[in-house]
Amino acid sequence: MHHFFVAPSDVEQDRVFIKGSDARHIAKVLRLIKGDKITVSDGAKNLYKVELANVALNVVECRIIESISIETQPYFKLTLMQCLPKSSKMELVIQKGTELGVSCFVPLMCKRTIVKLDEKSIKTKLRRWKKIAYEAAKQSRRLTVPEVLEPISLREAIEKIDEKALILMPWEGEQAVLLKDVLSEYEKLNRAYVIIGPEGGFETEEVELAKKHNAKIVSLGKRIMRTETAGLYVASVLVYLFGE
Amino acid sequence: MHHFFVAPSDVEQDRVFIKGSDARHIAKVLRLIKGDKITVSDGAKNLYKVELANVALNVVECRIIESISIETQPYFKLTLMQCLPKSSKMELVIQKGTELGVSCFVPLMCKRTIVKLDEKSIKTKLRRWKKIAYEAAKQSRRLTVPEVLEPISLREAIEKIDEKALILMPWEGEQAVLLKDVLSEYEKLNRAYVIIGPEGGFETEEVELAKKHNAKIVSLGKRIMRTETAGLYVASVLVYLFGE
């Protein structure tokens, strides 16, 4: 069953209105018609099973058949802070991270970040990244679309972190502490941050700064992963251990 | 330190000879010179720290400084059987899977596989996939280059599997058994197969066939992952749990 997102304001009594490019997609690409059923999430905590009542290119009117209650218990929230990788690799991180269950992406600028973005290209990139997160959330039938924040410096990012959460920073220079050594201390977890360095790795002072803010510096083992792989690896492990 | 692979026959007493495009890469791209140190693996079980003795475009002669012993205990062997995904996604699976620690890739043809390959394009693809595995193994400093086999049918693949190993087949149709339910039964594991379906999923008879050969059918949870993400997710989890 196809899955779409709307804003809470698009839900009125027993009706849901899907607008813009999603309406066009329903009408022209998926060619759904009156009577077809889809699911719609308001991006917050409501999920609806709906029947299409009227399909037009600019707006699709749906009738709510069933309001599916979502567990309101705290769920696992995972923030992936990823130093901006080269070329289009951030897109891969956001698409795959969304499928895996990352809740929030924070693109980082570190000392050794190679990519330089001016204000205009940041806006373009951010728009594209949000669209990728949105599409991946639809495809993987997530209830919420993960946030993608504006790129900030590692220092700013670290200062904003909730230090009571688990903060993981994989680093090539760490030899003694494995990811497993840290994670095996937790039976349950509802909040984690993962901070991934750029192609050239973190500088020692960046690691020291993170340590001061309670980050756990870990080794991912003998294999060296590319920057975009490291974040997806740690996200996979965290979601497996704490996400269901 | 840069890392290269040679054939066992390229090692003679205290000398290692790096040939072909790798020699050219050392000389022209990395611009390494006499006296520089690198590591070389013979792709089997020997790892050498070497010093460059003579750099030429067609062959680089190295002197072995140190023979690094590798644990010869059984290690975790992971075979990823991946139904051929569309476009260049198999390349992503092989590159990322190699970084994560997959030992062998088996491209599969399933009932709903969309990609059709003739004999000529199989040869071209296979050459390219092997090169990607080789490059990713170098980059991630693995001791061995993972195998990439020729595409075969799901039936052929399943019949070749060692049924005493753990065989995992994630399937959308499975609701009751989670990946965790199966994996929590194992404390150690040295051999696993993961069978990943194509974009449209497995047909029921394919699942039944796998079950007969002792495969565990599992759900990856509520989120629907793309075919290329599912394999990398399961590989991440297995390598985390059993790989170090």
XYZ file of C-alpha atoms in Angstrom:
488
model
C 0.000 0.000 0.000
C 1.396 3.430 -0.923
C 2.282 5.760 1.882
C 2.236 9.578 1.975
C 2.867 12.402 4.401
C 0.687 15.466 4.961
C 0.808 18.384 7.382
C -1.488 18.124 10.440
C -3.443 21.082 8.960
C -4.311 18.944 5.907
C -6.474 16.710 8.091
C -10.054 17.958 8.598
C -12.529 15.737 10.441
C -12.778 12.549 8.343
C -10.921 14.030 5.343
C -7.239 14.249 4.416
C -6.019 16.454 1.559
C -2.828 15.559 -0.298
C -1.469 18.497 -2.266
C 1.358 19.598 -4.539
C 3.739 17.172 -6.217
C 2.402 14.226 -4.208
C -1.090 14.784 -5.667
C 0.394 14.879 -9.143
C 2.398 11.727 -8.381
C -0.753 9.894 -7.247
C -2.703 10.956 -10.327
C -0.105 10.756 -13.076
C 2.565 8.260 -12.031
C 0.825 5.833 -9.697
C -2.476 6.390 -11.545
C -4.512 5.692 -8.427
C -8.229 6.285 -8.717
C -11.277 6.856 -6.533
C -11.719 3.927 -4.173
C -8.008 2.985 -3.978
C -6.600 2.754 -0.469
C -3.359 4.241 0.833
C -1.879 5.170 4.207
C -1.186 8.737 5.247
C 0.831 9.996 8.175
C 0.629 13.546 9.496
C 4.344 13.418 10.246
C 3.659 13.723 13.959
C 1.893 10.827 15.611
C -1.165 10.030 13.548
C -1.412 7.382 10.883
C -4.533 6.958 8.777
C -5.751 4.323 6.402
C -7.697 6.256 3.775
C -9.722 5.722 0.623
C -9.317 8.110 -2.286
C -12.536 10.114 -2.696
C -11.458 12.462 -5.462
C -8.259 12.492 -7.496
C -7.147 15.705 -9.206
C -3.721 16.891 -10.326
C -3.450 19.577 -7.643
C -5.237 17.943 -4.730
C -6.309 14.439 -3.776
C -9.181 14.203 -1.326
C -9.177 11.131 0.897
C -11.724 9.732 3.342
C -10.359 8.317 6.582
C -11.376 4.675 7.014
C -9.283 3.928 10.019
C -7.172 5.875 12.451
C -4.261 3.661 13.385
C -3.007 4.332 16.879
C 0.717 4.614 17.201
C 2.559 3.590 20.291
C 3.179 6.775 22.182
C 5.836 5.207 24.344
C 9.271 6.729 23.997
C 11.001 5.328 20.971
C 14.634 5.259 20.013
C 15.831 8.578 18.673
C 19.060 8.507 16.711
C 20.886 11.608 15.515
C 23.588 11.108 12.904
C 26.118 13.931 12.855
C 28.026 13.379 9.648
C 31.013 15.431 8.575
C 30.237 16.463 5.024
C 31.713 13.868 2.687
C 32.854 14.563 -0.854
C 30.658 14.523 -3.980
C 27.127 13.225 -3.516
C 27.857 10.879 -0.643
C 25.777 12.882 1.845
C 22.763 11.974 -0.297
C 23.568 8.306 0.124
C 23.939 8.762 3.894
C 20.560 10.493 4.133
C 18.716 8.033 1.905
C 20.103 4.904 3.535
C 20.052 6.430 7.039
C 16.363 7.239 6.638
C 15.600 3.674 5.604
C 17.561 2.394 8.599
C 15.691 4.605 11.064
C 17.837 7.685 11.734
C 15.645 10.466 13.238
C 17.813 13.494 12.581
C 20.777 14.299 10.344
C 23.254 17.032 11.213
C 25.791 17.760 8.454
C 29.030 18.834 10.132
C 31.974 20.983 9.179
C 35.157 19.632 10.790
C 38.773 20.762 10.567
C 39.559 18.361 7.766
C 36.271 18.722 5.870
C 37.200 19.043 2.222
C 33.858 20.297 0.890
C 33.382 24.042 1.148
C 29.836 25.346 0.813
C 28.783 28.969 0.416
C 25.412 30.178 1.673
C 23.677 29.712 -1.655
C 24.891 26.173 -2.207
C 23.984 25.282 1.391
C 20.377 26.264 0.673
C 20.288 24.222 -2.533
C 21.869 21.215 -0.864
C 19.592 21.413 2.154
C 16.510 21.476 -0.042
C 17.769 18.437 -1.913
C 18.697 16.538 1.271
C 15.257 17.171 2.785
C 13.610 15.914 -0.380
C 15.719 12.741 -0.289
C 14.767 12.179 3.372
C 11.112 12.720 2.499
C 11.160 10.295 -0.428
C 13.055 7.651 1.537
C 10.618 8.002 4.452
C 7.692 7.483 2.095
C 9.296 4.484 0.466
C 10.218 2.825 3.747
C 6.785 3.662 5.219
C 8.141 5.525 8.183
C 5.690 7.410 10.350
C 7.810 10.525 10.464
C 10.196 12.207 8.086
C 13.626 12.615 9.669
C 14.908 16.137 10.157
C 17.880 17.406 8.169
C 19.506 20.407 9.835
C 21.733 23.090 8.325
C 25.446 22.304 8.331
C 27.155 23.566 11.502
C 30.626 23.295 12.964
C 31.575 20.340 15.127
C 31.966 22.688 18.114
C 28.449 24.115 17.753
C 27.008 20.641 17.288
C 28.697 19.208 20.348
C 27.553 22.072 22.516
C 23.934 21.393 21.577
C 24.013 17.691 22.403
C 22.095 16.354 25.368
C 25.022 15.004 27.365
C 22.864 12.495 29.181
C 22.330 10.632 25.907
C 24.808 8.147 24.512
C 27.293 10.011 22.310
C 29.461 7.834 20.097
C 32.445 9.086 18.155
C 34.237 6.427 16.102
C 37.899 7.322 15.630
C 40.773 5.578 13.865
C 43.130 6.678 16.622
C 41.240 4.697 19.248
C 42.729 1.251 19.673
C 41.492 -0.040 22.997
C 37.743 0.574 23.208
C 35.542 -1.211 20.703
C 31.997 -0.171 19.832
C 30.841 -3.377 21.481
C 32.579 -2.541 24.766
C 30.437 0.577 25.054
C 27.155 -0.793 23.726
C 27.201 -3.916 25.863
C 26.734 -1.667 28.892
C 23.241 -0.719 27.719
C 20.145 -2.874 27.789
C 17.853 -0.103 26.672
C 18.473 3.230 25.095
C 16.140 5.895 23.797
C 18.550 8.577 22.649
C 21.890 8.364 20.866
C 24.155 10.594 18.824
C 26.742 9.304 16.391
C 29.488 11.672 15.255
C 31.308 10.638 12.083
C 34.494 12.314 10.875
C 35.419 13.390 7.333
C 37.563 11.441 4.829
C 40.761 12.499 6.599
C 39.476 11.731 10.096
C 39.158 13.925 13.188
C 42.026 15.961 14.565
C 43.085 15.120 18.114
C 41.732 18.365 19.514
C 38.309 17.602 18.058
C 38.354 14.252 19.812
C 39.395 15.937 23.061
C 36.558 18.427 22.741
C 34.021 15.643 22.232
C 35.402 13.739 25.213
C 34.846 16.786 27.422
C 31.198 16.679 26.411
C 30.886 13.061 27.427
C 31.355 11.427 24.021
C 32.590 7.836 23.987
C 35.469 7.431 21.565
C 35.313 3.991 19.948
C 37.090 1.842 17.386
C 35.039 0.141 14.668
C 37.569 -2.699 14.479
C 40.417 -3.486 12.162
C 38.697 -2.635 8.920
C 38.814 0.975 7.805
C 35.419 2.122 6.570
C 34.805 5.063 4.303
C 33.174 7.998 6.096
C 29.743 7.370 4.535
C 29.887 3.674 5.449
C 30.910 4.205 9.080
C 27.751 6.155 9.970
C 25.477 3.634 8.270
C 27.251 0.763 10.034
C 26.841 2.287 13.490
C 23.232 3.284 12.719
C 22.464 -0.318 11.641
C 23.882 -1.705 14.873
C 22.068 0.822 17.095
C 18.725 0.321 15.364
C 19.115 -3.440 15.625
C 19.955 -3.290 19.329
C 17.626 -0.551 20.525
C 15.248 0.333 17.726
C 12.425 -2.180 17.851
C 50.073 3.369 5.251
C 49.015 2.208 1.770
C 47.941 -1.371 1.357
C 48.200 -3.657 -1.694
C 47.460 -7.211 -2.693
C 49.732 -9.572 -4.619
C 49.506 -13.225 -5.638
C 51.417 -15.701 -3.443
C 53.701 -16.306 -6.452
C 54.780 -12.619 -6.345
C 56.554 -13.252 -3.047
C 60.130 -14.597 -3.383
C 62.239 -14.968 -0.241
C 62.538 -11.437 1.188
C 61.131 -9.745 -1.920
C 57.606 -8.883 -3.051
C 56.842 -7.764 -6.604
C 53.850 -5.545 -7.295
C 52.884 -5.551 -10.952
C 50.392 -4.171 -13.457
C 48.088 -1.269 -12.696
C 49.028 -1.266 -9.012
C 52.683 -0.613 -9.893
C 51.613 2.240 -12.106
C 49.362 3.575 -9.343
C 52.241 3.517 -6.852
C 54.596 5.295 -9.230
C 52.311 7.816 -10.938
C 49.400 8.545 -8.598
C 50.709 7.950 -5.091
C 54.230 8.911 -6.227
C 55.853 6.675 -3.669
C 59.610 6.340 -3.886
C 62.409 4.055 -2.767
C 62.420 3.809 1.009
C 58.660 4.390 1.455
C 56.837 1.756 3.481
C 53.565 0.009 2.641
C 51.757 -3.176 3.619
C 51.161 -6.042 1.224
C 48.901 -9.028 1.629
C 49.147 -12.163 -0.481
C 45.384 -12.496 -0.372
C 45.643 -15.734 1.569
C 47.040 -15.516 5.047
C 50.269 -13.550 4.886
C 50.653 -9.869 5.570
C 53.977 -8.087 5.055
C 55.297 -4.705 5.995
C 57.645 -3.800 3.156
C 59.988 -1.040 2.043
C 60.068 -0.017 -1.611
C 63.419 -1.042 -3.113
C 62.808 -0.060 -6.715
C 59.867 1.773 -8.259
C 59.156 1.402 -11.964
C 55.960 1.806 -13.967
C 55.546 -1.885 -14.668
C 56.878 -3.437 -11.462
C 57.624 -2.266 -7.946
C 60.181 -4.300 -6.044
C 59.730 -4.331 -2.272
C 61.887 -5.669 0.545
C 60.078 -7.421 3.380
C 60.814 -5.746 6.707
C 58.348 -7.630 8.781
C 56.090 -10.621 8.339
C 52.978 -9.961 10.336
C 51.397 -13.127 11.608
C 47.678 -13.368 11.172
C 45.459 -15.256 13.529
C 44.833 -18.547 11.852
C 41.850 -19.336 14.023
C 38.580 -19.670 12.199
C 37.104 -16.281 11.490
C 33.601 -15.213 10.613
C 32.755 -15.940 6.988
C 29.773 -14.092 5.602
C 28.280 -14.767 2.171
C 25.875 -12.177 0.822
C 23.539 -13.581 -1.812
C 21.985 -10.539 -3.365
C 19.259 -10.651 -5.989
C 20.492 -8.373 -8.744
C 19.130 -4.886 -8.085
C 18.440 -2.307 -10.766
C 20.980 0.162 -12.238
C 24.365 0.312 -10.512
C 23.166 -0.691 -7.053
C 25.068 -3.984 -7.080
C 28.240 -1.898 -7.198
C 27.179 -0.112 -4.021
C 26.415 -3.428 -2.334
C 29.845 -4.813 -3.245
C 31.777 -1.689 -2.268
C 30.032 -1.176 1.066
C 29.764 -4.897 1.778
C 33.529 -5.273 1.308
C 34.185 -2.443 3.740
C 31.826 -4.060 6.247
C 33.531 -7.448 6.017
C 31.504 -9.620 3.628
C 33.673 -12.555 2.438
C 31.782 -13.607 -0.662
C 29.145 -12.062 -2.919
C 26.752 -14.174 -4.955
C 24.592 -12.180 -7.388
C 21.267 -13.968 -7.693
C 18.560 -14.229 -10.311
C 15.156 -14.607 -8.657
C 11.653 -14.849 -10.107
C 11.053 -11.130 -9.799
C 14.545 -9.982 -10.784
C 14.059 -7.111 -13.193
C 17.593 -6.946 -14.591
C 18.264 -9.297 -17.463
C 21.897 -9.979 -18.328
C 23.206 -11.768 -21.403
C 26.476 -13.674 -21.306
C 28.545 -10.786 -22.595
C 27.200 -8.264 -20.125
C 27.638 -10.756 -17.277
C 31.340 -10.939 -18.108
C 31.681 -7.149 -18.204
C 29.745 -6.722 -14.962
C 31.675 -9.439 -13.196
C 34.983 -7.872 -14.143
C 33.764 -4.529 -12.838
C 32.373 -6.005 -9.588
C 35.646 -7.828 -8.900
C 37.567 -4.609 -9.432
C 35.279 -2.758 -7.023
C 35.768 -5.492 -4.406
C 39.520 -5.301 -4.932
C 39.665 -1.522 -4.591
C 37.411 -1.512 -1.527
C 39.510 -4.255 0.095
C 42.667 -2.195 -0.471
C 41.063 0.939 0.900
C 39.677 -0.759 3.986
C 42.968 -2.628 4.520
C 41.411 -6.045 4.508
C 43.688 -9.046 4.440
C 41.769 -10.784 1.711
C 39.771 -9.649 -1.276
C 36.211 -10.974 -1.108
C 35.085 -13.296 -3.873
C 32.453 -12.216 -6.360
C 30.840 -15.185 -8.082
C 28.954 -15.340 -11.376
C 25.223 -14.684 -11.149
C 23.244 -17.889 -10.590
C 19.626 -18.741 -9.938
C 18.255 -18.782 -6.404
C 17.681 -22.524 -6.701
C 21.289 -23.257 -7.685
C 22.547 -20.991 -4.923
C 20.444 -22.588 -2.218
C 21.505 -26.059 -3.239
C 25.157 -25.123 -2.796
C 24.762 -23.685 0.694
C 26.266 -25.472 3.658
C 23.043 -26.178 5.563
C 24.832 -26.355 8.878
C 25.620 -22.645 8.642
C 23.163 -19.943 9.621
C 21.070 -19.037 6.574
C 19.039 -15.857 6.878
C 16.367 -14.818 4.423
C 14.666 -11.501 5.256
C 11.141 -11.399 3.836
C 8.394 -8.805 3.965
C 5.807 -11.548 4.337
C 7.271 -12.689 7.649
C 5.537 -10.981 10.547
C 6.298 -13.057 13.605
C 10.024 -13.805 13.636
C 12.391 -10.871 13.948
C 16.076 -10.960 13.006
C 16.839 -10.546 16.703
C 14.796 -13.616 17.648
C 17.066 -15.745 15.493
C 20.395 -14.070 16.239
C 19.920 -14.048 19.996
C 20.189 -17.837 19.909
C 23.831 -17.631 18.876
C 26.752 -16.634 21.017
C 29.336 -17.421 18.377
C 29.093 -18.012 14.698
C 31.725 -18.599 12.045
C 29.623 -19.029 8.908
C 26.495 -17.254 7.722
C 24.604 -16.723 4.484
C 22.238 -13.823 3.893
C 19.784 -14.081 1.001
C 18.281 -10.776 -0.127
C 15.349 -10.539 -2.531
C 14.905 -8.201 -5.503
C 12.945 -4.914 -5.551
C 9.629 -6.760 -5.765
C 10.460 -9.278 -3.037
C 10.563 -13.080 -3.089
C 7.689 -15.198 -4.306
C 6.182 -17.571 -1.741
C 7.550 -20.651 -3.485
C 11.077 -19.217 -3.271
C 10.627 -18.752 0.448
C 9.332 -22.311 0.779
C 12.322 -23.635 -1.135
C 14.726 -21.784 1.148
C 12.901 -23.066 4.236
C 13.379 -26.640 3.036
C 17.107 -25.973 2.954
C 17.102 -24.779 6.525
C 16.930 -21.009 5.911
C 15.499 -18.869 8.707
C 12.893 -16.483 7.343
C 13.013 -13.212 9.282
C 11.417 -9.789 9.414
C 13.659 -6.724 9.521
C 11.016 -4.798 11.447
C 8.383 -2.278 10.475
C 10.499 -0.204 8.149
C 10.750 -1.339 4.553
C 14.330 -1.174 3.309
C 15.366 -1.036 -0.302
C 16.953 -4.253 -1.518
C 20.489 -2.819 -1.496
C 20.037 -1.465 2.034
C 18.643 -4.676 3.525
C 21.787 -6.698 2.778
C 24.093 -4.021 4.150
C 21.951 -3.728 7.292
C 22.063 -7.452 8.026
C 25.781 -7.597 7.182
C 26.455 -4.720 9.625
C 24.602 -6.496 12.409
C 26.296 -9.867 11.784
C 29.763 -8.355 11.598
C 29.120 -6.407 14.791
C 27.883 -9.496 16.652
C 30.223 -12.182 15.330
C 32.945 -10.520 13.278
C 35.589 -9.372 15.725
